[in-house]
Amino acid sequence: MRPDPIQRIDTAFFWEACARGEFVAQKCEPCNKLWHPPRPMCPDCHSLEKSVATLSGNAKVLSWVRQVRPASYGFQESPIVILVELEEGLRMVSNWIGETLPQIGDDVKVEFAPTSGGKAVPVFKKVSA
Ligand SMILES: [Zn+2]
């Protein structure tokens, strides 16, 4: 089973949302920009005024890679690492789940994979046509 995510003060809201099955990102109040990964300050206007926005979980595969090395800790075999572009315009590195290999441009949807300590991490699965 996957190891728990490492939580810090700035990322706790994200991992707590994942554990509830909610997919979120930070949103700048003054300029409305969304950003990920979590950080204290808007990367555009440097404001500290932020809120948490719910994301659709819909995305497209931009790239992917299969690691050629022994499986990472907690995995039977190394996961397929994907780069997705979310419907809201953010990019995220995550893992692919599914029987087939991903294709660039595949429509995917977020799901939450449980971790060994009872938390969850976002992963992406192909949307069936
Ligand atoms: Zn801003």
mmCIF file of N, CA, C and O and ligand atoms in Angstrom, residues 28-33 35 42-47 49, ligand 1:
data_model
loop_
_atom_site.group_PDB
_atom_site.id
_atom_site.type_symbol
_atom_site.label_atom_id
_atom_site.label_comp_id
_atom_site.label_asym_id
_atom_site.label_seq_id
_atom_site.Cartn_x
_atom_site.Cartn_y
_atom_site.Cartn_z
ATOM 1 N N CYS A 28 -6.089 32.459 -5.080
ATOM 2 C CA CYS A 28 -5.751 33.802 -4.621
ATOM 3 C C CYS A 28 -7.014 34.651 -4.599
ATOM 4 O O CYS A 28 -7.744 34.707 -5.591
ATOM 5 N N GLU A 29 -7.290 35.291 -3.490
ATOM 6 C CA GLU A 29 -8.492 36.134 -3.390
ATOM 7 C C GLU A 29 -8.383 37.398 -4.239
ATOM 8 O O GLU A 29 -9.303 37.715 -4.978
ATOM 9 N N PRO A 30 -7.265 38.154 -4.170
ATOM 10 C CA PRO A 30 -7.208 39.368 -4.998
ATOM 11 C C PRO A 30 -7.210 39.098 -6.505
ATOM 12 O O PRO A 30 -7.865 39.819 -7.252
ATOM 13 N N CYS A 31 -6.495 38.078 -7.000
ATOM 14 C CA CYS A 31 -6.367 37.938 -8.466
ATOM 15 C C CYS A 31 -7.042 36.677 -9.020
ATOM 16 O O CYS A 31 -7.015 36.461 -10.234
ATOM 17 N N ASN A 32 -7.658 35.867 -8.154
ATOM 18 C CA ASN A 32 -8.413 34.675 -8.572
ATOM 19 C C ASN A 32 -7.579 33.570 -9.205
ATOM 20 O O ASN A 32 -8.134 32.626 -9.742
ATOM 21 N N LYS A 33 -6.262 33.658 -9.151
ATOM 22 C CA LYS A 33 -5.430 32.599 -9.730
ATOM 23 C C LYS A 33 -5.474 31.351 -8.837
ATOM 24 O O LYS A 33 -5.445 31.446 -7.619
ATOM 25 N N TRP A 35 -3.492 27.786 -7.802
ATOM 26 C CA TRP A 35 -2.142 27.248 -7.912
ATOM 27 C C TRP A 35 -2.002 25.927 -7.177
ATOM 28 O O TRP A 35 -2.754 25.597 -6.269
ATOM 29 N N CYS A 42 0.628 33.711 -3.318
ATOM 30 C CA CYS A 42 0.235 33.638 -4.728
ATOM 31 C C CYS A 42 1.483 33.813 -5.607
ATOM 32 O O CYS A 42 2.217 34.790 -5.449
ATOM 33 N N PRO A 43 1.709 32.886 -6.557
ATOM 34 C CA PRO A 43 2.889 33.014 -7.414
ATOM 35 C C PRO A 43 2.794 34.182 -8.397
ATOM 36 O O PRO A 43 3.809 34.580 -8.960
ATOM 37 N N ASP A 44 1.594 34.729 -8.588
ATOM 38 C CA ASP A 44 1.435 35.846 -9.526
ATOM 39 C C ASP A 44 1.561 37.204 -8.838
ATOM 40 O O ASP A 44 2.382 38.017 -9.212
ATOM 41 N N CYS A 45 0.694 37.439 -7.823
ATOM 42 C CA CYS A 45 0.645 38.785 -7.233
ATOM 43 C C CYS A 45 1.258 38.835 -5.832
ATOM 44 O O CYS A 45 1.285 39.894 -5.216
ATOM 45 N N HIS A 46 1.717 37.687 -5.330
ATOM 46 C CA HIS A 46 2.395 37.577 -4.035
ATOM 47 C C HIS A 46 1.508 37.910 -2.845
ATOM 48 O O HIS A 46 1.997 38.178 -1.757
ATOM 49 N N SER A 47 0.203 37.850 -3.053
ATOM 50 C CA SER A 47 -0.716 38.068 -1.934
ATOM 51 C C SER A 47 -0.706 36.858 -1.007
ATOM 52 O O SER A 47 -0.490 35.725 -1.436
ATOM 53 N N GLU A 49 -3.476 36.441 0.857
ATOM 54 C CA GLU A 49 -4.923 36.213 1.007
ATOM 55 C C GLU A 49 -5.347 35.107 0.070
ATOM 56 O O GLU A 49 -5.379 35.280 -1.141
HETATM 57 ZN ZN ZN B 1 -2.745 36.559 -6.735
#
